[in-house]
């Protein structure tokens, strides 16, 4: 009997549960979850398209992705099966004097020459003009859809980007002016009198900076902006050297003593031993002396393969938890950790570091008007100041910063304003051909002979 009881005790001890060990493990797991889970306040919540969580849809939008269409649902979830991230880097790029001229910030007035493919709506939004004012103007005055290549428009905004007035020069003696009055725009017509036109050649030498020396030579802010936009892909204006030279051929139209518009016909820069040209063609765009495009093309996606969009661009996105409007200024691609991330165009890496809630963060400047940013990377493969080409691998996607799921947050900025990278109008690297090229080369001979120093 004693032997039997002893045997039972032995069997019982074999299956004795280490309660204290299990309890300790549970405490450690709970503490880890509480410490790891970020606060919900001020963060954007994204619901994956294949999520099984119960949701209440508050807003929907449909976007084109490749050949298909993806519906993005901004939703309030009753489950924890969501991906959360915060996409606000600590590091920002400080604008310089050329940025201010291109954006029209030096005097809040911008003059623009219409080129092929332009629409007034797209132009004004590209320059950060209030969307509300753009809608009020274009919705009431349908004739503004009839802009023609070579015509000029100019507009003035206040410091909050509200449109104050817009002038449309249909021809030399037919000008339409749209003035803001309360919550509407009023159209008036002007018939220009005492119109005079002059052709000018302006030359200069770099002694301090291009902007300062161009102004001293007699160029206006608008003309400086046209020059920098035309050559932004070929010439880094920040790296012009003392002694470099420039020559500009343009026409100016005056109404009495007032300069109403100017048109840049050609420009030449002597940077060290290299010459850079931009010549205006009949389509309103600038090309080099051989008719090759001065623009750069962009990839639409920063990945080698198309990926699912887990959250789309929405600058007025309502946060599903806080009910506060929290802009989502980019597109989230649902990709696994370690997926190669590619530069969508040629450019210079201006930021490559860990940057607050954005995690491992890369920002690339393309020319003077375009910038792309890539956030939450697992690994950065480039350095600040490095020149990259379209398609170069710049990092690996990850889950760094304030993010609870692997994904790539990608942004495109035009004129320092975030835009939807899936739908934005991007420059096309397309040169002249056929009759257009033949006519252009004949014009080059005439203009190039005037671009002397």
Short mmCIF file of C-alpha atoms in Angstrom, two decimals:
data_model
loop_
_atom_site.label_atom_id
_atom_site.label_comp_id
_atom_site.label_asym_id
_atom_site.label_seq_id
_atom_site.Cartn_x
_atom_site.Cartn_y
_atom_site.Cartn_z
CA UNK A 1 0.00 0.00 0.00
CA UNK A 2 2.81 2.38 0.89
CA UNK A 3 4.53 1.51 -2.39
CA UNK A 4 1.33 2.27 -4.33
CA UNK A 5 0.91 5.76 -2.73
CA UNK A 6 4.54 6.56 -3.40
CA UNK A 7 4.06 5.59 -7.03
CA UNK A 8 1.04 7.93 -7.33
CA UNK A 9 3.03 10.83 -5.86
CA UNK A 10 5.79 10.23 -8.39
CA UNK A 11 3.28 10.32 -11.27
CA UNK A 12 1.69 13.52 -9.90
CA UNK A 13 5.06 15.27 -9.67
CA UNK A 14 5.77 14.44 -13.30
CA UNK A 15 2.82 16.64 -14.36
CA UNK A 16 3.15 19.41 -11.77
CA UNK A 17 2.55 22.81 -13.53
CA UNK A 18 5.17 25.55 -12.88
CA UNK A 19 2.49 28.17 -12.04
CA UNK A 20 4.93 30.91 -10.99
CA UNK A 21 6.95 30.55 -14.19
CA UNK A 22 3.83 30.91 -16.36
CA UNK A 23 2.56 33.87 -14.33
CA UNK A 24 5.93 35.63 -14.68
CA UNK A 25 5.96 35.07 -18.43
CA UNK A 26 2.46 36.54 -18.77
CA UNK A 27 3.45 39.65 -16.80
CA UNK A 28 6.48 40.18 -19.05
CA UNK A 29 4.37 39.79 -22.23
CA UNK A 30 1.72 42.26 -20.99
CA UNK A 31 4.34 44.84 -20.04
CA UNK A 32 6.03 44.46 -23.45
CA UNK A 33 2.71 45.06 -25.27
CA UNK A 34 1.87 48.10 -23.17
CA UNK A 35 5.29 49.67 -23.67
CA UNK A 36 5.50 48.86 -27.39
CA UNK A 37 1.99 49.99 -28.40
CA UNK A 38 2.19 53.72 -29.31
CA UNK A 39 -0.38 56.25 -28.21
CA UNK A 40 -3.34 56.70 -30.55
CA UNK A 41 -3.50 60.48 -30.24
CA UNK A 42 -2.61 62.42 -33.38
CA UNK A 43 -1.89 59.36 -35.52
CA UNK A 44 -3.41 58.19 -38.74
CA UNK A 45 -5.10 54.79 -38.78
CA UNK A 46 -5.05 52.76 -41.98
CA UNK A 47 -7.31 49.78 -42.62
CA UNK A 48 -5.74 47.18 -44.96
CA UNK A 49 -7.91 46.35 -47.95
CA UNK A 50 -7.99 42.67 -47.03
CA UNK A 51 -8.68 43.30 -43.34
CA UNK A 52 -11.38 41.15 -41.74
CA UNK A 53 -12.03 43.71 -39.03
CA UNK A 54 -15.57 45.00 -38.60
CA UNK A 55 -15.61 48.55 -39.91
CA UNK A 56 -17.86 51.53 -40.34
CA UNK A 57 -16.89 53.31 -43.56
CA UNK A 58 -16.77 57.09 -43.24
CA UNK A 59 -15.25 58.06 -46.60
CA UNK A 60 -14.33 56.32 -49.82
CA UNK A 61 -12.27 57.21 -52.81
CA UNK A 62 -11.19 55.34 -55.93
CA UNK A 63 -7.79 55.75 -57.54
CA UNK A 64 -6.11 54.35 -60.63
CA UNK A 65 -3.25 51.97 -59.97
CA UNK A 66 -1.55 50.70 -63.09
CA UNK A 67 -4.23 49.17 -65.29
CA UNK A 68 -6.63 48.50 -62.44
CA UNK A 69 -8.51 50.52 -59.86
CA UNK A 70 -8.23 50.31 -56.10
CA UNK A 71 -10.90 51.45 -53.70
CA UNK A 72 -9.54 52.97 -50.52
CA UNK A 73 -11.86 52.98 -47.54
CA UNK A 74 -11.16 55.29 -44.65
CA UNK A 75 -12.79 53.42 -41.81
CA UNK A 76 -13.39 53.28 -38.11
CA UNK A 77 -12.45 49.87 -36.85
CA UNK A 78 -14.00 47.86 -34.05
CA UNK A 79 -10.95 45.66 -34.00
CA UNK A 80 -7.25 46.06 -33.35
CA UNK A 81 -6.50 44.63 -36.79
CA UNK A 82 -5.28 47.95 -38.21
CA UNK A 83 -1.97 49.42 -39.28
CA UNK A 84 -1.11 52.69 -37.57
CA UNK A 85 1.64 55.13 -38.43
CA UNK A 86 2.71 58.74 -38.03
CA UNK A 87 4.45 60.30 -41.01
CA UNK A 88 5.81 63.58 -39.64
CA UNK A 89 9.62 63.67 -39.90
CA UNK A 90 11.54 65.90 -37.52
CA UNK A 91 13.81 67.11 -40.34
CA UNK A 92 12.49 69.60 -42.88
CA UNK A 93 14.24 71.16 -45.87
CA UNK A 94 14.57 74.91 -45.48
CA UNK A 95 13.57 76.76 -48.68
CA UNK A 96 16.13 79.08 -50.25
CA UNK A 97 15.73 82.26 -52.31
CA UNK A 98 15.16 80.35 -55.56
CA UNK A 99 12.33 78.36 -53.93
CA UNK A 100 10.69 81.61 -52.88
CA UNK A 101 10.86 82.98 -56.41
CA UNK A 102 9.51 79.80 -58.00
CA UNK A 103 6.67 79.72 -55.46
CA UNK A 104 5.98 83.43 -55.95
CA UNK A 105 6.66 84.07 -52.27
CA UNK A 106 8.90 87.05 -52.82
CA UNK A 107 5.97 89.25 -53.84
CA UNK A 108 2.95 86.89 -53.88
CA UNK A 109 2.59 87.51 -57.64
CA UNK A 110 3.27 84.87 -60.29
CA UNK A 111 3.38 85.25 -64.07
CA UNK A 112 3.02 82.10 -66.15
CA UNK A 113 3.18 81.27 -69.87
CA UNK A 114 0.79 78.56 -71.04
CA UNK A 115 2.42 75.48 -72.57
CA UNK A 116 1.08 72.27 -74.07
CA UNK A 117 -1.14 70.28 -71.72
CA UNK A 118 -1.72 73.09 -69.20
CA UNK A 119 -5.07 73.79 -67.56
CA UNK A 120 -5.79 76.72 -65.25
CA UNK A 121 -7.01 74.41 -62.49
CA UNK A 122 -3.79 72.37 -62.54
CA UNK A 123 -1.54 75.45 -62.78
CA UNK A 124 -3.05 77.23 -59.78
CA UNK A 125 -3.07 74.13 -57.58
CA UNK A 126 0.57 73.52 -58.50
CA UNK A 127 1.35 76.94 -57.04
CA UNK A 128 -0.53 76.31 -53.78
CA UNK A 129 -3.47 78.58 -54.57
CA UNK A 130 -6.51 77.90 -52.35
CA UNK A 131 -8.60 75.05 -53.78
CA UNK A 132 -11.78 76.87 -52.77
CA UNK A 133 -10.82 79.95 -54.79
CA UNK A 134 -9.75 77.86 -57.79
CA UNK A 135 -13.16 76.17 -57.78
CA UNK A 136 -15.06 79.47 -57.40
CA UNK A 137 -13.18 80.99 -60.34
CA UNK A 138 -13.14 78.09 -62.80
CA UNK A 139 -16.69 76.96 -62.02
CA UNK A 140 -18.19 80.38 -62.78
CA UNK A 141 -16.04 81.37 -65.77
CA UNK A 142 -16.02 78.38 -68.10
CA UNK A 143 -14.14 80.36 -70.75
CA UNK A 144 -11.00 79.96 -68.65
CA UNK A 145 -10.83 76.42 -70.03
CA UNK A 146 -9.84 77.98 -73.38
CA UNK A 147 -6.27 78.93 -72.50
CA UNK A 148 -3.95 78.72 -75.51
CA UNK A 149 -0.25 77.92 -75.81
CA UNK A 150 1.85 81.08 -75.52
CA UNK A 151 -0.80 83.14 -73.71
CA UNK A 152 0.17 84.54 -70.33
CA UNK A 153 -1.66 84.64 -67.05
CA UNK A 154 -0.64 86.27 -63.80
CA UNK A 155 -2.17 86.16 -60.36
CA UNK A 156 -1.72 87.54 -56.86
CA UNK A 157 -2.41 85.77 -53.57
CA UNK A 158 -2.32 86.83 -49.95
CA UNK A 159 -0.02 85.23 -47.39
CA UNK A 160 -2.59 82.43 -46.82
CA UNK A 161 -2.64 81.47 -50.54
CA UNK A 162 -6.10 82.99 -51.11
CA UNK A 163 -6.46 84.22 -54.69
CA UNK A 164 -6.86 87.99 -54.90
CA UNK A 165 -6.91 88.49 -58.67
CA UNK A 166 -6.04 86.79 -61.94
CA UNK A 167 -5.18 88.42 -65.27
CA UNK A 168 -5.51 86.56 -68.58
CA UNK A 169 -3.80 88.17 -71.59
CA UNK A 170 -5.75 86.70 -74.50
CA UNK A 171 -3.92 88.99 -76.91
CA UNK A 172 -2.00 92.26 -76.79
CA UNK A 173 -5.20 94.33 -76.75
CA UNK A 174 -7.61 91.90 -75.06
CA UNK A 175 -7.04 91.33 -71.37
CA UNK A 176 -9.46 89.77 -68.87
CA UNK A 177 -9.12 90.54 -65.18
CA UNK A 178 -10.82 88.52 -62.41
CA UNK A 179 -10.95 90.30 -59.05
CA UNK A 180 -11.99 88.68 -55.76
CA UNK A 181 -14.99 90.44 -54.24
CA UNK A 182 -16.28 88.84 -51.06
CA UNK A 183 -16.91 85.17 -51.83
CA UNK A 184 -16.97 85.53 -55.61
CA UNK A 185 -14.89 86.76 -58.55
CA UNK A 186 -15.87 89.64 -60.84
CA UNK A 187 -14.69 89.76 -64.46
CA UNK A 188 -13.67 92.95 -66.26
CA UNK A 189 -12.14 93.51 -69.69
CA UNK A 190 -9.31 95.83 -70.59
CA UNK A 191 -8.39 97.09 -74.02
CA UNK A 192 -4.73 97.90 -73.94
CA UNK A 193 -3.67 101.26 -75.26
CA UNK A 194 -0.20 102.55 -75.99
CA UNK A 195 1.08 98.98 -76.34
CA UNK A 196 4.78 98.74 -77.13
CA UNK A 197 6.98 95.68 -77.52
CA UNK A 198 10.73 95.47 -77.31
CA UNK A 199 13.31 92.72 -77.76
CA UNK A 200 16.11 92.68 -75.21
CA UNK A 201 19.35 90.83 -74.56
CA UNK A 202 20.36 90.85 -70.89
CA UNK A 203 23.73 89.54 -69.76
CA UNK A 204 25.33 89.11 -66.37
CA UNK A 205 28.21 87.66 -64.40
CA UNK A 206 27.91 85.68 -61.16
CA UNK A 207 29.48 87.67 -58.34
CA UNK A 208 27.44 86.47 -55.35
CA UNK A 209 24.38 84.36 -56.29
CA UNK A 210 22.31 83.92 -59.44
CA UNK A 211 19.17 85.52 -57.98
CA UNK A 212 21.00 88.61 -56.70
CA UNK A 213 23.08 89.07 -59.85
CA UNK A 214 20.12 88.40 -62.17
CA UNK A 215 18.14 91.13 -60.42
CA UNK A 216 21.07 93.55 -60.72
CA UNK A 217 21.21 92.83 -64.45
CA UNK A 218 17.56 93.89 -64.83
CA UNK A 219 15.66 90.58 -64.80
CA UNK A 220 12.36 90.47 -62.90
CA UNK A 221 11.46 87.82 -60.32
CA UNK A 222 9.07 86.24 -62.82
CA UNK A 223 11.79 86.02 -65.48
CA UNK A 224 14.23 84.51 -62.97
CA UNK A 225 11.59 81.92 -62.09
CA UNK A 226 11.10 80.97 -65.75
CA UNK A 227 14.85 80.51 -66.20
CA UNK A 228 15.27 78.31 -63.12
CA UNK A 229 12.29 76.14 -64.06
CA UNK A 230 13.50 75.73 -67.64
CA UNK A 231 17.00 74.56 -66.66
CA UNK A 232 16.28 72.93 -63.30
CA UNK A 233 17.18 69.43 -64.56
CA UNK A 234 20.44 70.42 -66.24
CA UNK A 235 21.97 73.06 -63.97
CA UNK A 236 22.27 73.30 -60.19
CA UNK A 237 21.90 77.05 -59.60
CA UNK A 238 23.30 76.69 -56.07
CA UNK A 239 26.61 75.53 -57.52
CA UNK A 240 27.22 78.35 -59.95
CA UNK A 241 30.72 79.75 -59.43
CA UNK A 242 32.05 83.27 -59.25
CA UNK A 243 32.80 84.35 -62.81
CA UNK A 244 30.14 82.16 -64.47
CA UNK A 245 28.09 84.06 -67.06
CA UNK A 246 24.54 84.13 -68.35
CA UNK A 247 22.79 85.66 -71.34
CA UNK A 248 19.03 86.00 -71.87
CA UNK A 249 17.00 86.89 -74.98
CA UNK A 250 13.44 88.01 -74.27
CA UNK A 251 10.57 90.17 -75.46
CA UNK A 252 8.78 92.60 -73.14
CA UNK A 253 5.39 94.14 -73.71
CA UNK A 254 4.44 97.41 -72.02
CA UNK A 255 1.12 99.17 -71.64
CA UNK A 256 2.28 102.74 -71.29
CA UNK A 257 5.01 102.65 -68.66
CA UNK A 258 3.79 99.40 -67.08
CA UNK A 259 5.39 96.07 -67.94
CA UNK A 260 2.45 93.78 -68.69
CA UNK A 261 4.20 90.61 -69.76
CA UNK A 262 7.51 89.21 -70.90
CA UNK A 263 8.49 86.10 -72.82
CA UNK A 264 11.81 84.35 -72.44
CA UNK A 265 12.96 83.23 -75.90
CA UNK A 266 16.30 81.72 -74.95
CA UNK A 267 18.92 81.54 -72.23
CA UNK A 268 22.55 80.46 -72.07
CA UNK A 269 24.73 79.76 -69.03
CA UNK A 270 28.49 79.40 -69.04
CA UNK A 271 29.23 77.23 -65.99
CA UNK A 272 32.98 76.64 -65.94
CA UNK A 273 33.75 75.22 -69.38
CA UNK A 274 30.20 73.97 -70.05
CA UNK A 275 27.38 75.73 -71.89
CA UNK A 276 23.73 75.17 -70.98
CA UNK A 277 20.92 76.35 -73.27
CA UNK A 278 17.13 76.58 -73.04
CA UNK A 279 15.28 77.69 -76.20
CA UNK A 280 11.52 78.27 -76.40
CA UNK A 281 9.65 76.16 -78.97
CA UNK A 282 6.25 76.75 -80.58
CA UNK A 283 4.59 74.39 -78.08
CA UNK A 284 5.46 76.74 -75.21
CA UNK A 285 8.14 74.44 -73.76
CA UNK A 286 11.92 74.75 -73.57
CA UNK A 287 14.43 72.43 -75.24
CA UNK A 288 18.20 72.34 -75.69
CA UNK A 289 19.80 73.46 -78.98
CA UNK A 290 19.29 69.99 -80.48
CA UNK A 291 15.57 69.82 -79.69
CA UNK A 292 16.06 67.38 -76.80
CA UNK A 293 13.76 67.72 -73.80
CA UNK A 294 14.99 69.58 -70.74
CA UNK A 295 12.47 67.77 -68.54
CA UNK A 296 12.97 64.56 -66.59
CA UNK A 297 10.52 61.68 -66.51
CA UNK A 298 9.45 60.03 -63.25
CA UNK A 299 8.43 56.55 -62.23
CA UNK A 300 4.90 56.56 -60.85
CA UNK A 301 5.81 53.97 -58.18
CA UNK A 302 8.95 53.67 -55.98
CA UNK A 303 8.92 49.86 -56.18
CA UNK A 304 10.09 47.30 -58.72
CA UNK A 305 6.67 45.62 -58.65
CA UNK A 306 3.22 47.09 -58.17
CA UNK A 307 2.01 46.74 -54.59
CA UNK A 308 -1.33 47.08 -52.83
CA UNK A 309 -2.20 50.59 -51.67
CA UNK A 310 -3.20 50.31 -48.02
CA UNK A 311 -3.93 54.03 -47.59
CA UNK A 312 -4.30 56.73 -50.22
CA UNK A 313 -3.51 60.42 -50.39
CA UNK A 314 -6.04 62.52 -48.47
CA UNK A 315 -5.14 66.00 -47.16
CA UNK A 316 -8.56 66.27 -45.42
CA UNK A 317 -8.62 62.84 -43.85
CA UNK A 318 -10.75 62.52 -40.72
CA UNK A 319 -8.92 60.57 -38.03
CA UNK A 320 -11.20 57.61 -37.21
CA UNK A 321 -10.34 57.70 -33.49
CA UNK A 322 -9.81 61.37 -32.57
CA UNK A 323 -12.29 62.72 -35.18
CA UNK A 324 -9.70 65.40 -35.96
CA UNK A 325 -8.69 66.18 -39.54
CA UNK A 326 -5.20 64.67 -39.88
CA UNK A 327 -3.78 65.00 -43.40
CA UNK A 328 -2.34 61.91 -45.03
CA UNK A 329 0.09 63.57 -47.42
CA UNK A 330 1.30 60.46 -49.19
CA UNK A 331 0.47 56.93 -50.26
CA UNK A 332 1.11 53.79 -48.20
CA UNK A 333 2.18 50.66 -50.03
CA UNK A 334 1.64 47.38 -48.16
CA UNK A 335 4.99 45.64 -48.65
CA UNK A 336 6.90 43.25 -46.44
CA UNK A 337 10.00 44.24 -44.53
CA UNK A 338 13.13 44.31 -46.70
CA UNK A 339 11.42 45.15 -50.01
CA UNK A 340 13.78 47.28 -52.18
CA UNK A 341 12.70 50.94 -52.45
CA UNK A 342 13.69 52.82 -55.65
CA UNK A 343 14.19 56.49 -56.44
CA UNK A 344 11.46 57.57 -58.85
CA UNK A 345 13.77 60.02 -60.63
CA UNK A 346 17.24 61.54 -60.85
CA UNK A 347 18.10 63.83 -57.98
CA UNK A 348 20.12 64.69 -54.89
CA UNK A 349 19.60 63.06 -51.49
CA UNK A 350 18.98 65.94 -49.10
CA UNK A 351 18.01 63.89 -46.02
CA UNK A 352 18.99 60.32 -45.12
CA UNK A 353 18.61 59.59 -41.42
CA UNK A 354 16.34 58.46 -38.62
CA UNK A 355 13.79 61.27 -38.22
CA UNK A 356 11.29 60.98 -35.37
CA UNK A 357 7.98 59.30 -36.08
CA UNK A 358 8.90 58.88 -39.78
CA UNK A 359 11.60 56.40 -38.77
CA UNK A 360 14.40 55.85 -41.26
CA UNK A 361 13.71 58.63 -43.72
CA UNK A 362 15.04 59.61 -47.15
CA UNK A 363 14.20 62.83 -49.00
CA UNK A 364 15.35 63.39 -52.59
CA UNK A 365 15.24 66.69 -54.41
CA UNK A 366 14.60 66.48 -58.16
CA UNK A 367 15.41 69.75 -59.91
CA UNK A 368 13.93 72.84 -58.24
CA UNK A 369 10.21 72.02 -58.17
CA UNK A 370 10.01 68.37 -57.18
CA UNK A 371 10.84 66.40 -54.05
CA UNK A 372 10.05 62.82 -52.99
CA UNK A 373 10.19 61.32 -49.51
CA UNK A 374 10.33 57.70 -48.33
CA UNK A 375 9.53 56.79 -44.70
CA UNK A 376 9.61 53.92 -42.17
CA UNK A 377 12.52 52.24 -43.97
CA UNK A 378 14.19 49.24 -42.40
CA UNK A 379 17.54 50.30 -43.85
CA UNK A 380 18.88 53.39 -45.63
CA UNK A 381 21.23 52.69 -48.55
CA UNK A 382 22.17 56.27 -49.53
CA UNK A 383 23.85 59.27 -47.90
CA UNK A 384 23.02 62.95 -47.72
CA UNK A 385 24.49 64.82 -50.70
CA UNK A 386 24.61 61.70 -52.88
CA UNK A 387 23.42 61.97 -56.50
CA UNK A 388 21.01 59.18 -57.45
CA UNK A 389 19.51 58.13 -60.75
CA UNK A 390 16.02 56.95 -61.56
CA UNK A 391 15.62 53.34 -60.42
CA UNK A 392 18.54 53.37 -57.95
CA UNK A 393 17.94 51.36 -54.79
CA UNK A 394 17.82 53.88 -51.90
CA UNK A 395 16.59 51.69 -49.04
CA UNK A 396 14.65 48.70 -47.81
CA UNK A 397 11.07 49.01 -46.59
CA UNK A 398 10.38 48.42 -42.94
CA UNK A 399 8.49 49.35 -39.81
CA UNK A 400 10.66 51.99 -38.11
CA UNK A 401 9.35 55.09 -36.33
CA UNK A 402 5.75 55.24 -35.16
CA UNK A 403 4.38 52.41 -37.22
CA UNK A 404 2.80 49.13 -36.17
CA UNK A 405 3.03 47.33 -39.50
CA UNK A 406 5.57 47.02 -42.33
CA UNK A 407 4.80 49.41 -45.20
CA UNK A 408 6.31 52.19 -47.31
CA UNK A 409 5.00 55.73 -46.94
CA UNK A 410 5.79 57.65 -50.15
CA UNK A 411 5.24 61.37 -50.80
CA UNK A 412 5.62 63.65 -53.82
CA UNK A 413 5.95 67.41 -53.34
CA UNK A 414 5.62 69.94 -56.18
CA UNK A 415 6.59 73.52 -55.37
CA UNK A 416 6.90 72.47 -51.71
CA UNK A 417 3.31 71.21 -51.60
CA UNK A 418 2.34 67.53 -51.15
CA UNK A 419 0.30 66.15 -54.05
CA UNK A 420 -1.16 62.74 -54.87
CA UNK A 421 1.73 60.80 -56.47
CA UNK A 422 -0.67 58.38 -58.18
CA UNK A 423 -2.52 61.08 -60.11
CA UNK A 424 -0.22 64.15 -60.21
CA UNK A 425 0.81 65.60 -63.56
CA UNK A 426 4.47 64.71 -64.02
CA UNK A 427 6.97 66.06 -66.56
CA UNK A 428 7.62 64.00 -69.67
CA UNK A 429 11.07 63.55 -71.18
CA UNK A 430 10.00 63.89 -74.79
CA UNK A 431 12.02 65.70 -77.47
CA UNK A 432 10.87 67.29 -80.72
CA UNK A 433 10.57 65.29 -83.95
CA UNK A 434 9.59 65.79 -87.58
CA UNK A 435 8.37 69.21 -88.73
CA UNK A 436 8.30 70.57 -85.18
CA UNK A 437 12.00 69.82 -84.75
CA UNK A 438 12.89 71.31 -88.15
CA UNK A 439 11.08 74.57 -87.30
CA UNK A 440 12.70 74.64 -83.88
CA UNK A 441 16.25 74.21 -85.22
CA UNK A 442 15.69 77.14 -87.57
CA UNK A 443 14.67 79.24 -84.54
CA UNK A 444 17.73 78.06 -82.59
CA UNK A 445 20.08 79.56 -85.20
CA UNK A 446 18.42 82.94 -84.82
CA UNK A 447 18.31 82.93 -81.00
CA UNK A 448 21.69 81.30 -80.37
CA UNK A 449 23.52 84.01 -82.32
CA UNK A 450 22.18 86.60 -79.87
CA UNK A 451 23.19 84.69 -76.72
CA UNK A 452 26.63 86.21 -76.42
CA UNK A 453 28.41 87.52 -73.32
#
